[in-house]
PDB file of C-alpha atoms in Angstrom:
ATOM      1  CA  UNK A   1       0.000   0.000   0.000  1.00 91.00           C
ATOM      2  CA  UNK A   2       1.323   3.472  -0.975  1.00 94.00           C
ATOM      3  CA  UNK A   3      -0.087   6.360   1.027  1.00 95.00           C
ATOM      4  CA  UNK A   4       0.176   9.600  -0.958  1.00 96.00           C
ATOM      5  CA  UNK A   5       0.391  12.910  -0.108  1.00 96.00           C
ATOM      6  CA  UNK A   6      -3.334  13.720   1.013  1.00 95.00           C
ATOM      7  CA  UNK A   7      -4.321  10.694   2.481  1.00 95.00           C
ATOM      8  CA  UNK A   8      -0.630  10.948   4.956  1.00 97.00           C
ATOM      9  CA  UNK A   9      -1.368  14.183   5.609  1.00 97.00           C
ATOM     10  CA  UNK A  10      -4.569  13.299   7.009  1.00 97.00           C
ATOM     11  CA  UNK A  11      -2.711  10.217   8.869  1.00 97.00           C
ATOM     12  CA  UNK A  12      -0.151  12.697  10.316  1.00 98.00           C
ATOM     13  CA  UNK A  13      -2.969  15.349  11.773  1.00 98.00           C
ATOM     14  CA  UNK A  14      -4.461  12.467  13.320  1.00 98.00           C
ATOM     15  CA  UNK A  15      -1.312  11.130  14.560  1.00 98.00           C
ATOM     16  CA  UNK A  16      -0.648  14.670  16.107  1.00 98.00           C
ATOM     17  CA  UNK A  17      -4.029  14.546  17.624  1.00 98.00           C
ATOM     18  CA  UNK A  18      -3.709  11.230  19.306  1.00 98.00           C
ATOM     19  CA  UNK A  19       0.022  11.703  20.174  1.00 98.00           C
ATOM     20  CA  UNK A  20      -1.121  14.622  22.401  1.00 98.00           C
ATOM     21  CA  UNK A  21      -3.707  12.571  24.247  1.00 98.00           C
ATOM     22  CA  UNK A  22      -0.960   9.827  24.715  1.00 98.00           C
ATOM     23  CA  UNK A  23       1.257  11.969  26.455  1.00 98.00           C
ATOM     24  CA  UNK A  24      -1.226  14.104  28.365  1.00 98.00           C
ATOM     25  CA  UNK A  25      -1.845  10.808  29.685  1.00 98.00           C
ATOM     26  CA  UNK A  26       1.646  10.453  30.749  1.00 98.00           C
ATOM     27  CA  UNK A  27       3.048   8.345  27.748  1.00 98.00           C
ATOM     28  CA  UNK A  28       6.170   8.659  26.592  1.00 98.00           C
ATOM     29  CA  UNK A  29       7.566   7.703  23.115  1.00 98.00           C
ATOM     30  CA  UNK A  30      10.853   5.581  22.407  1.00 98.00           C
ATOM     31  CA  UNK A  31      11.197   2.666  19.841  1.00 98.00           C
ATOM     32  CA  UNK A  32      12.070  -0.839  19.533  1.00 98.00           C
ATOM     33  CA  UNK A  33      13.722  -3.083  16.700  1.00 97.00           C
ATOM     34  CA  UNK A  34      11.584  -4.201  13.722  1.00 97.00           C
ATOM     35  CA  UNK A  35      13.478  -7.483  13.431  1.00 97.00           C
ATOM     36  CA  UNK A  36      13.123  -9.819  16.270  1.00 94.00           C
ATOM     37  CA  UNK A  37      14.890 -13.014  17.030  1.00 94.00           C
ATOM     38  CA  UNK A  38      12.562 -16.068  16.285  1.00 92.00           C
ATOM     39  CA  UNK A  39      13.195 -17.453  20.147  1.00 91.00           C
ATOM     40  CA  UNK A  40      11.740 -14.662  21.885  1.00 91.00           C
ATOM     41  CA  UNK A  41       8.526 -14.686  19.773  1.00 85.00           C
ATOM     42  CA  UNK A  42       8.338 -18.461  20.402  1.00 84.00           C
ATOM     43  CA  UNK A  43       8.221 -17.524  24.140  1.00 85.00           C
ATOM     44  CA  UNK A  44       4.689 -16.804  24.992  1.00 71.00           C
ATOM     45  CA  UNK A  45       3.418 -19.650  23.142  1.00 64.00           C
ATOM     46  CA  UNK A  46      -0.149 -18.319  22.756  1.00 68.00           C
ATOM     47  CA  UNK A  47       1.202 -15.432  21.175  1.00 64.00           C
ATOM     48  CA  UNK A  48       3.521 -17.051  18.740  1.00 66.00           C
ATOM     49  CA  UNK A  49       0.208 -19.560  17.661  1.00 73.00           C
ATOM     50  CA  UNK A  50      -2.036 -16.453  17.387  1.00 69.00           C
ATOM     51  CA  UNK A  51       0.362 -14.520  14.811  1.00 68.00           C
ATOM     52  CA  UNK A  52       2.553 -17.814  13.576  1.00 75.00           C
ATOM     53  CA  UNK A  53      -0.147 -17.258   9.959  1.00 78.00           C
ATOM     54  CA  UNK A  54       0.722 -13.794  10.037  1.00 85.00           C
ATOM     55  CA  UNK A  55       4.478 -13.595  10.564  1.00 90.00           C
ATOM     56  CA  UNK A  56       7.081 -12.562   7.692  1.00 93.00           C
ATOM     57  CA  UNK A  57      10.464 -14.000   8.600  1.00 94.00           C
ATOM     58  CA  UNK A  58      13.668 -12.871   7.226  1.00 96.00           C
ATOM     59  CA  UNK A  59      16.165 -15.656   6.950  1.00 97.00           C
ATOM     60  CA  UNK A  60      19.321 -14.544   5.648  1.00 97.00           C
ATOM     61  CA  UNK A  61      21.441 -11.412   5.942  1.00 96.00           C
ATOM     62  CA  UNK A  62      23.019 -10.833   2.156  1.00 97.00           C
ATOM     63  CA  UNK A  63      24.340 -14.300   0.859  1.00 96.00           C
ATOM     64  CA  UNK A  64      24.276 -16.204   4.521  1.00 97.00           C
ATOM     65  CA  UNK A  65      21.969 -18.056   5.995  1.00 97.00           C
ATOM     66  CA  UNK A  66      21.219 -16.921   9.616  1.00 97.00           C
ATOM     67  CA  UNK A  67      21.539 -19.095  12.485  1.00 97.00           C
ATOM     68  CA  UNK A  68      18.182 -17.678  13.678  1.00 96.00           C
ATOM     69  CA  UNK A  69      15.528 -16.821  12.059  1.00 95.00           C
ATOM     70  CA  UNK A  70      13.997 -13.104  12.260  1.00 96.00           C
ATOM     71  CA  UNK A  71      10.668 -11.855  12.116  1.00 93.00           C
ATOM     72  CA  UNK A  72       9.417  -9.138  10.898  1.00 95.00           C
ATOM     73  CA  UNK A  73       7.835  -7.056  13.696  1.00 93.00           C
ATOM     74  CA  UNK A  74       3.911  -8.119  13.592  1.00 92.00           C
ATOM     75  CA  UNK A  75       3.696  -6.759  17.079  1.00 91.00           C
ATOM     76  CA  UNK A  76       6.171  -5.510  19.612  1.00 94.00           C
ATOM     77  CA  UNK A  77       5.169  -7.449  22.659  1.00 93.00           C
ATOM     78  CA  UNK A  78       8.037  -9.898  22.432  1.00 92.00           C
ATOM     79  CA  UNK A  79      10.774  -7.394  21.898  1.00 96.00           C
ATOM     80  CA  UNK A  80       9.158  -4.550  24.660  1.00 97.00           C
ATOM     81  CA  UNK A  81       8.898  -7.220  27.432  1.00 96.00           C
ATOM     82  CA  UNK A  82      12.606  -8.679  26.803  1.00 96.00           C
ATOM     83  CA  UNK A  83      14.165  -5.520  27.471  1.00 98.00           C
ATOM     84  CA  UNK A  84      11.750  -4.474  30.279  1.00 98.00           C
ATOM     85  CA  UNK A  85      12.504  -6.987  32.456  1.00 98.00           C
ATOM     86  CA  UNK A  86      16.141  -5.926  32.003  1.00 98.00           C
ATOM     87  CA  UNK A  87      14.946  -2.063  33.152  1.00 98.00           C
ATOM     88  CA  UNK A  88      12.790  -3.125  35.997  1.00 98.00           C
ATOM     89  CA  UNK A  89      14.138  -3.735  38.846  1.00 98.00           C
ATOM     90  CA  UNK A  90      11.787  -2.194  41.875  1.00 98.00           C
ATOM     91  CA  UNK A  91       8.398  -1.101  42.591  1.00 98.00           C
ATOM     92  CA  UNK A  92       9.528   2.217  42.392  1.00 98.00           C
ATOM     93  CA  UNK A  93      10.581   1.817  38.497  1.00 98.00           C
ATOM     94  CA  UNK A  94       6.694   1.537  37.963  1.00 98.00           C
ATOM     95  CA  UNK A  95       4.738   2.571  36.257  1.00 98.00           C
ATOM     96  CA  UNK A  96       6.760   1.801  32.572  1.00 98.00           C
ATOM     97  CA  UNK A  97       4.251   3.544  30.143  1.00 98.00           C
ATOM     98  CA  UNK A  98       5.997   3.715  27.175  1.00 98.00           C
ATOM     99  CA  UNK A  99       4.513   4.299  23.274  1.00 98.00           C
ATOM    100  CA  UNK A 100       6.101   3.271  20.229  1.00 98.00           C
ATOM    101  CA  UNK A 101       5.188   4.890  16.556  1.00 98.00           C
ATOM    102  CA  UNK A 102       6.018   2.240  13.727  1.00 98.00           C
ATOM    103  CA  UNK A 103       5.026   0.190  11.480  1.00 97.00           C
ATOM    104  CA  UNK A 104       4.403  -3.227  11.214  1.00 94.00           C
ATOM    105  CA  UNK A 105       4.203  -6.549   8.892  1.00 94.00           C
ATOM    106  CA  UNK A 106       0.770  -9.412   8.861  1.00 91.00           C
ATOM    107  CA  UNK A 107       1.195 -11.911   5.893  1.00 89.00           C
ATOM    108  CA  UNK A 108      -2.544 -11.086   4.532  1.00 84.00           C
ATOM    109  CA  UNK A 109      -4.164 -13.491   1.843  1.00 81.00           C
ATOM    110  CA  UNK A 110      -6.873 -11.192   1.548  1.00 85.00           C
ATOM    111  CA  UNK A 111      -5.774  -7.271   1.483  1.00 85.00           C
ATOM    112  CA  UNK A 112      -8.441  -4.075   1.572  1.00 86.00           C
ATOM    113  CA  UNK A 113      -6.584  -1.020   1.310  1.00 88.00           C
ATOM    114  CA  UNK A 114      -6.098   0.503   4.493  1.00 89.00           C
ATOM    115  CA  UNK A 115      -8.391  -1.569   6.286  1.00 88.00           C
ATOM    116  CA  UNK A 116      -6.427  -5.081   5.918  1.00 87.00           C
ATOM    117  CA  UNK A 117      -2.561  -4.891   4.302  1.00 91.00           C
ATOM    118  CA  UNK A 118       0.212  -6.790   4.243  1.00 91.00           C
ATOM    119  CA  UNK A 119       2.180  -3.645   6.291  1.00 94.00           C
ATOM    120  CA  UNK A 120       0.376  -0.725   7.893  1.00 95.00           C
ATOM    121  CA  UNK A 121       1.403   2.022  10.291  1.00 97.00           C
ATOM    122  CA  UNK A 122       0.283   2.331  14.236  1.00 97.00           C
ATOM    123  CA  UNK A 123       0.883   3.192  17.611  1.00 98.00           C
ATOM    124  CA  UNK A 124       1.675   0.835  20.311  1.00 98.00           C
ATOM    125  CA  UNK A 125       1.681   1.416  23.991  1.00 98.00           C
ATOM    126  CA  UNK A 126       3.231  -1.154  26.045  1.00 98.00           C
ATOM    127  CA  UNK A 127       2.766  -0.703  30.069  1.00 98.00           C
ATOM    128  CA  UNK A 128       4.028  -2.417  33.035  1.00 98.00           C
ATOM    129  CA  UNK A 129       2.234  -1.746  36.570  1.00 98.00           C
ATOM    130  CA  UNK A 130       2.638  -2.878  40.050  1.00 98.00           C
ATOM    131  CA  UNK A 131      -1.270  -4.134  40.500  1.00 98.00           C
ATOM    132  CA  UNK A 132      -3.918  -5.986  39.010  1.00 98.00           C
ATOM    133  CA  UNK A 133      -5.982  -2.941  39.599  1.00 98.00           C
ATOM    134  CA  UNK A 134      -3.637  -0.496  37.916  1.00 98.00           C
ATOM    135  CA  UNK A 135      -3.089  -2.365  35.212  1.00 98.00           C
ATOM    136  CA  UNK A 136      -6.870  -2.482  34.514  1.00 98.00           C
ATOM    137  CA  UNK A 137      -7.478   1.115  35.275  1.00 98.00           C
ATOM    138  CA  UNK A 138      -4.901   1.754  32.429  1.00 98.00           C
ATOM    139  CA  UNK A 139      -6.433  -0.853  29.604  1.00 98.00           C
ATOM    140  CA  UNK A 140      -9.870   1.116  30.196  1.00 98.00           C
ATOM    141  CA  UNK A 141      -8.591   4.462  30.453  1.00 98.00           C
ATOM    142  CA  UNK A 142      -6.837   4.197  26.951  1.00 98.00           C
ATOM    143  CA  UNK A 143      -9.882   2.644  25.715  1.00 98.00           C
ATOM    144  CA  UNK A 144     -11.758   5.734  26.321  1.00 98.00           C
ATOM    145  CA  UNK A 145      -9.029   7.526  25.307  1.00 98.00           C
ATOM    146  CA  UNK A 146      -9.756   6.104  21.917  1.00 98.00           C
ATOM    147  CA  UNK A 147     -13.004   6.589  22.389  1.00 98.00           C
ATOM    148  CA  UNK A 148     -13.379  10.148  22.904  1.00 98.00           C
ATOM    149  CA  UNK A 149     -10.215  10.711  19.819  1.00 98.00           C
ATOM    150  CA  UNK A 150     -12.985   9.321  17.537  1.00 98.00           C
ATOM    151  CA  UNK A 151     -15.714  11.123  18.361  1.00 98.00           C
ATOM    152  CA  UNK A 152     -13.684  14.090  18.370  1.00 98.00           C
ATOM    153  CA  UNK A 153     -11.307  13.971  15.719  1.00 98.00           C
ATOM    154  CA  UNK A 154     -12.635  12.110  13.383  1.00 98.00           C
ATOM    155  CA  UNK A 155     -16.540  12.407  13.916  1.00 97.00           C
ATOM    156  CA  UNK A 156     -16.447   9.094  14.204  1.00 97.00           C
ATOM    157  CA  UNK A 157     -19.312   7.426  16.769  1.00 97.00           C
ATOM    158  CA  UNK A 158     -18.211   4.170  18.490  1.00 98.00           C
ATOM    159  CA  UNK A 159     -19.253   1.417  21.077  1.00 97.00           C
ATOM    160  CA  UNK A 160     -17.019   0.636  23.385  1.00 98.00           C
ATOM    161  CA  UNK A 161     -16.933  -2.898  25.252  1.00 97.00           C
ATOM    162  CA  UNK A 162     -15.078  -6.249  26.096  1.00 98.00           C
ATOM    163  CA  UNK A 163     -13.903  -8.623  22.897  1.00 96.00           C
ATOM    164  CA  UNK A 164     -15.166 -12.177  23.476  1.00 95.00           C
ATOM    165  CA  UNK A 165     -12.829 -14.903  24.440  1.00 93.00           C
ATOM    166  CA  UNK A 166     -12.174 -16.043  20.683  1.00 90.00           C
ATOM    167  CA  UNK A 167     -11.501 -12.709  19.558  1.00 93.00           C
ATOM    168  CA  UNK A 168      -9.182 -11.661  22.483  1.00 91.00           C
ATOM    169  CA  UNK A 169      -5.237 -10.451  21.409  1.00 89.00           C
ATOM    170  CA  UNK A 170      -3.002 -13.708  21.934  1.00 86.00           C
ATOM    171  CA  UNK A 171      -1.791 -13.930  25.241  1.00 88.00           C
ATOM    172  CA  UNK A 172      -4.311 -10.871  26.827  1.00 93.00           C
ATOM    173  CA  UNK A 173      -5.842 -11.700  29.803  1.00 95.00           C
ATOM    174  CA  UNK A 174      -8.804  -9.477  28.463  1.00 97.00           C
ATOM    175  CA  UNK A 175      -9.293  -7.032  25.061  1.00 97.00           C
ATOM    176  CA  UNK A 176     -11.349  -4.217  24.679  1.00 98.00           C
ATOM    177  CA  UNK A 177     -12.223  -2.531  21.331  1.00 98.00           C
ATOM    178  CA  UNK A 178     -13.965   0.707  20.193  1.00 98.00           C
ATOM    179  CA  UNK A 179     -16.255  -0.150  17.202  1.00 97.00           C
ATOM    180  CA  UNK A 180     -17.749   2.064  14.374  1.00 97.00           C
ATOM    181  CA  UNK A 181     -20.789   1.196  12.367  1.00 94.00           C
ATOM    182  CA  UNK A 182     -19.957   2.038   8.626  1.00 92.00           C
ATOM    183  CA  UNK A 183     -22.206   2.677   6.231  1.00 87.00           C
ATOM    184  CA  UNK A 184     -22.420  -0.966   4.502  1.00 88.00           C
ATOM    185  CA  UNK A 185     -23.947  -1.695   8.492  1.00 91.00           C
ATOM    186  CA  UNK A 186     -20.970  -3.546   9.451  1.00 91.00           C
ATOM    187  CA  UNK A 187     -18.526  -2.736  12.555  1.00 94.00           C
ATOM    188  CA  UNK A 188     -15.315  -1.656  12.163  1.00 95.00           C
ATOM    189  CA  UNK A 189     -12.722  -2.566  15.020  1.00 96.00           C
ATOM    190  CA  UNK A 190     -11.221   0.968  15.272  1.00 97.00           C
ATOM    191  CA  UNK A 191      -8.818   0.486  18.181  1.00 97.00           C
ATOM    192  CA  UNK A 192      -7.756  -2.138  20.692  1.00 97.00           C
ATOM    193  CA  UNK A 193      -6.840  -1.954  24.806  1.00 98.00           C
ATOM    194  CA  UNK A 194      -5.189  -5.592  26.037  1.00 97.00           C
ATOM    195  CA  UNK A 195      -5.478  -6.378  29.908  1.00 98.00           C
ATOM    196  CA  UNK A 196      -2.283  -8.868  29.734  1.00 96.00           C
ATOM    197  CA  UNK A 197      -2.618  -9.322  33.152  1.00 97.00           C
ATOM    198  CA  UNK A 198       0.828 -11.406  34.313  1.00 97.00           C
ATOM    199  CA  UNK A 199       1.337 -13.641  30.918  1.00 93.00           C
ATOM    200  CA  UNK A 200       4.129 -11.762  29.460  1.00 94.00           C
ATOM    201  CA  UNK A 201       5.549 -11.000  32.575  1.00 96.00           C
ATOM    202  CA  UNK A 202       5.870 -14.613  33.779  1.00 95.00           C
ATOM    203  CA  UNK A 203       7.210 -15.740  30.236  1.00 93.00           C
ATOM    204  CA  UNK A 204      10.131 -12.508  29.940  1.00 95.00           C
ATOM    205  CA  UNK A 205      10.716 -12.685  33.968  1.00 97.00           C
ATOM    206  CA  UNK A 206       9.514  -8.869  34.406  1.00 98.00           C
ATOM    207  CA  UNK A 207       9.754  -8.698  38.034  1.00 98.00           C
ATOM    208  CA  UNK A 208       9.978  -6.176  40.701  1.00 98.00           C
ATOM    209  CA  UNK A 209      11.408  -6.152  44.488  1.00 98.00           C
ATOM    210  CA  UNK A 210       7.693  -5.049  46.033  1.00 98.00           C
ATOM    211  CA  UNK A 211       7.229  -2.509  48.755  1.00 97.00           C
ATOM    212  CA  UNK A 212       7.122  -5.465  50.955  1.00 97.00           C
ATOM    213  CA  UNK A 213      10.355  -7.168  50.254  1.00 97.00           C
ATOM    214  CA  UNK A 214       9.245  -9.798  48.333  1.00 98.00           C
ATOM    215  CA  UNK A 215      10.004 -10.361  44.478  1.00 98.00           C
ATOM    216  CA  UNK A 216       6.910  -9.681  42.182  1.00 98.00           C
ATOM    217  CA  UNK A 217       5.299 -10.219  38.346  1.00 98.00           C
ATOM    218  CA  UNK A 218       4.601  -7.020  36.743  1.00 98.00           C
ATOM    219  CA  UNK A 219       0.931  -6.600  35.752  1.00 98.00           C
ATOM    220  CA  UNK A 220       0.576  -5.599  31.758  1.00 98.00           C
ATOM    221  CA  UNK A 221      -1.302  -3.502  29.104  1.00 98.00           C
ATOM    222  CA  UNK A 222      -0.987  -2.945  25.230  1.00 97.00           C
ATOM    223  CA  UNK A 223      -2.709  -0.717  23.185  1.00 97.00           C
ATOM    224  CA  UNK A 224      -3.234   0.534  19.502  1.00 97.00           C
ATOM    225  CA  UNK A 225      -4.760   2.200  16.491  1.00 98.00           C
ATOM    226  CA  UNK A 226      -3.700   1.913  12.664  1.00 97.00           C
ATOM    227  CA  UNK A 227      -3.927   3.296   9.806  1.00 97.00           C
ATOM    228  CA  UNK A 228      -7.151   1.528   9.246  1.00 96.00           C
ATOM    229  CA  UNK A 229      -8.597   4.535  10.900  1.00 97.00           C
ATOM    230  CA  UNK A 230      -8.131   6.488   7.242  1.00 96.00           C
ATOM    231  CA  UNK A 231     -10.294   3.467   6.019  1.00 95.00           C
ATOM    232  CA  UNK A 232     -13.255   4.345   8.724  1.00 96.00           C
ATOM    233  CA  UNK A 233     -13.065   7.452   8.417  1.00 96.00           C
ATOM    234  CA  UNK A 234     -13.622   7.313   4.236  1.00 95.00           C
ATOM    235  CA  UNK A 235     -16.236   4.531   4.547  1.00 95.00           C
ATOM    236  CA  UNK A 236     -18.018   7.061   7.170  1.00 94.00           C
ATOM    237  CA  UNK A 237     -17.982  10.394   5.449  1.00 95.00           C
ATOM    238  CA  UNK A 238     -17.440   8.978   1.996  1.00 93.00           C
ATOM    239  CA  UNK A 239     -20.167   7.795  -0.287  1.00 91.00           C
ATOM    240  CA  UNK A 240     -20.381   7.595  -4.168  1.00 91.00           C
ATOM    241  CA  UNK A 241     -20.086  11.822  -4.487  1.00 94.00           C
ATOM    242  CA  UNK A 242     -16.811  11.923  -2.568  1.00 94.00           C
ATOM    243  CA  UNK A 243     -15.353  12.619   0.112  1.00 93.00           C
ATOM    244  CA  UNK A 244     -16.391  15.257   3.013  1.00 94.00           C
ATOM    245  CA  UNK A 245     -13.590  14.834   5.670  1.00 96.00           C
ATOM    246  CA  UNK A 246     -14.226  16.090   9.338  1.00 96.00           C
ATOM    247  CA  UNK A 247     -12.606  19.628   9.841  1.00 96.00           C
ATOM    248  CA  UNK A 248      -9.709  18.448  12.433  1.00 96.00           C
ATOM    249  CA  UNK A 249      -8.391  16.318   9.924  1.00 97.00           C
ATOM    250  CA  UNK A 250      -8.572  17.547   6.647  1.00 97.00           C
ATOM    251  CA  UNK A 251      -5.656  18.311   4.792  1.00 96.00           C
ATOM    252  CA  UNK A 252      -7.136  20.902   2.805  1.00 90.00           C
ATOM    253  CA  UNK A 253      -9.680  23.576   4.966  1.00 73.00           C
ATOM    254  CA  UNK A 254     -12.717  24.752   3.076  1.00 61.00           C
ATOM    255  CA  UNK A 255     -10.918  28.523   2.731  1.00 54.00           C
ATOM    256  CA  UNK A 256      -8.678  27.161   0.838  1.00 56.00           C
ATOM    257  CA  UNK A 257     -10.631  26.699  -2.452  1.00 47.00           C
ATOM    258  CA  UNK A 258     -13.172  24.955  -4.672  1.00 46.00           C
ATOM    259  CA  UNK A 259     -11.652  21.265  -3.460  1.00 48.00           C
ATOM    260  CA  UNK A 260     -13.227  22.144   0.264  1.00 44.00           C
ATOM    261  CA  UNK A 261     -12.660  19.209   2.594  1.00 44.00           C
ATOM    262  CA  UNK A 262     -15.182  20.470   4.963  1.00 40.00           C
TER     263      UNK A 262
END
C-alpha cells in the first residue's frame, strides 16, 4: 500500500491529535527493533500460535543463511517485554508507560486497502504496573481515550466494550475494542486496549522487588490504532459523491478553495 500525499497528511494530523492525548496521559515515546529473534517470539506460546499465519520471517542477511531466524515485527510485545525486564528492577521503576510509533508486517491473503494490508502504520503502547488494579485502570482508560479521539477527531461514533474470548489479542488476559458502524452496516474494530494481566511478565521474567520485600510479576497492558482509521473514516464520510472529511483532519480547509474538505 502506498499512502500519498493527502491521504498521509490526514494520517499525520491524526497522529498529532492522538500523540497529544498519549502523552497528556503520561506516555512517553521511544522505539524498539523491527526485526526480532525467532526465540523470543516463540516464548509466549499463545502469542507465537495467534500470529505464527501472520508472521514474515527474514532468513538470511546478504548471501548467509542466519543461524536464527527473524521476524518481521507483527507486534512488539516480544521485543518490549525482553528488554523491560532488564529495566525493571523495583516497585519504584513503575509505572513503565511507554509508546512506540512504527510500522508493522501481517502476511494477509486477503488485502483491503487501508483496512487489511500486508504492512500498515500504528501506535503501540506497552505498560508495566505494580497491580492488578492499575493495570486495569490503564487498559480502560486508553480505551476511552480512543473513544473520545474518535468522536472528536474524526466524527467518528463508536461502542465501546469487552472482545469475546475467541476474539481476544493472543496472550491478553482481556481485550477491549472501540467499534464504528460504517455505512455498509458492518462494525469496524477501530482500536484495541489488552489487559495482559501477568502472561508476558511470567514468560520474559519482568519482576519487581515489592514494597514489601518480596520479588513480584509485573501486571501488563498494550494498546493501539492503525492506519485503518483512514479506512473508517472514508467509509463514514465517503459515499459515491466523494469525500467530506471532518474539519480536524482535513488536509485541505474549506478557505482554501473549490476542493473544500469540509
Amino acid at each position: 500500500m502506498v499512502i500519498r500525499p493527502y491521504g498521509y497528511a490526514m494520517w499525520e494530523l491524526m497522529q498529532q491529535a492522538l500523540d497529544r492525548r498519549i502523552k497528556e496521559t503520561g506516555h512517553v515515546n521511544a522505539y524498539f527493533p523491527l526485526l526480532i529473534p525467532e526465540g523470543l517470539l516463540e516464548k509466549e506460546a499463545a502469542h507465537v500460535e495467534g500470529f505464527a499465519p501472520q508472521v514474515a520471517w527474514v532468513t538470511h542477511g546478504g548471501d548467509e543463511k542466519l543461524e536464527e531466524r527473524l521476524v518481521v515485527r507483527p507486534t512488539s510485545e516480544a521485543i518490549i517485554c525482553t528488554m523491560y525486564s532488564k529495566w525493571i528492577q523495583s516497585w519504584r521503576d513503575l509505572p513503565v508507560l511507554i509508546n512506540q510509533w512504527a510500522n508493522v508486517v501481517r502476511w494477509e491473503k486477503v488485502t483491503r486497502l487501508f483496512l487489511r494490508t500486508t504492512e500498515f502504520l500504528w501506535q503501540e503502547g506497552h505498560t508495566v504496573h505494580e497491580t492488578e488494579e492499575e493495570a486495569q485502570k490503564e487498559t480502560l482508560k486508553m480505551l476511552g481515550v480512543y473513544k473520545e479521539f474518535a468522536e472528536t477527531e474524526l466524527a467518528m461514533p463508536v461502542l465501546a466494550g469487552q472482545k469475546t474470548e475467541s476474539e481476544k489479542f493472543a496472550g491478553a488476559a482481556k481485550t477491549y475494542s472501540i467499534e464504528a458502524l460504517m455505512g455498509d452496516g458492518r462494525a469496524l474494530q477501530a482500536a484495541t486496549s489488552h489487559n495482559l494481566g501477568q502472561n508476558f511478565a511470567k514468560v520474559f521474567d519482568i519482576t519487581f522487588q515489592g514494597r514489601d520485600k518480596t520479588v513480584q510479576y509485573g501486571w501488563q497492558t498494550s494498546w493501539g490504532a492503525t492506519t485503518r482509521l483512514i479506512g473508517g473514516v472514508i467509509m463514514m464520510h465517503g459515499d459515491d459523491s466523494g469525500l467530506i472529511l471532518p474539519p480536524r483532519i482535513a488536509p485541505v480547509s474549506g478557505s482554501d478553495g473549490p476542493h473544500s474538505s469540509r
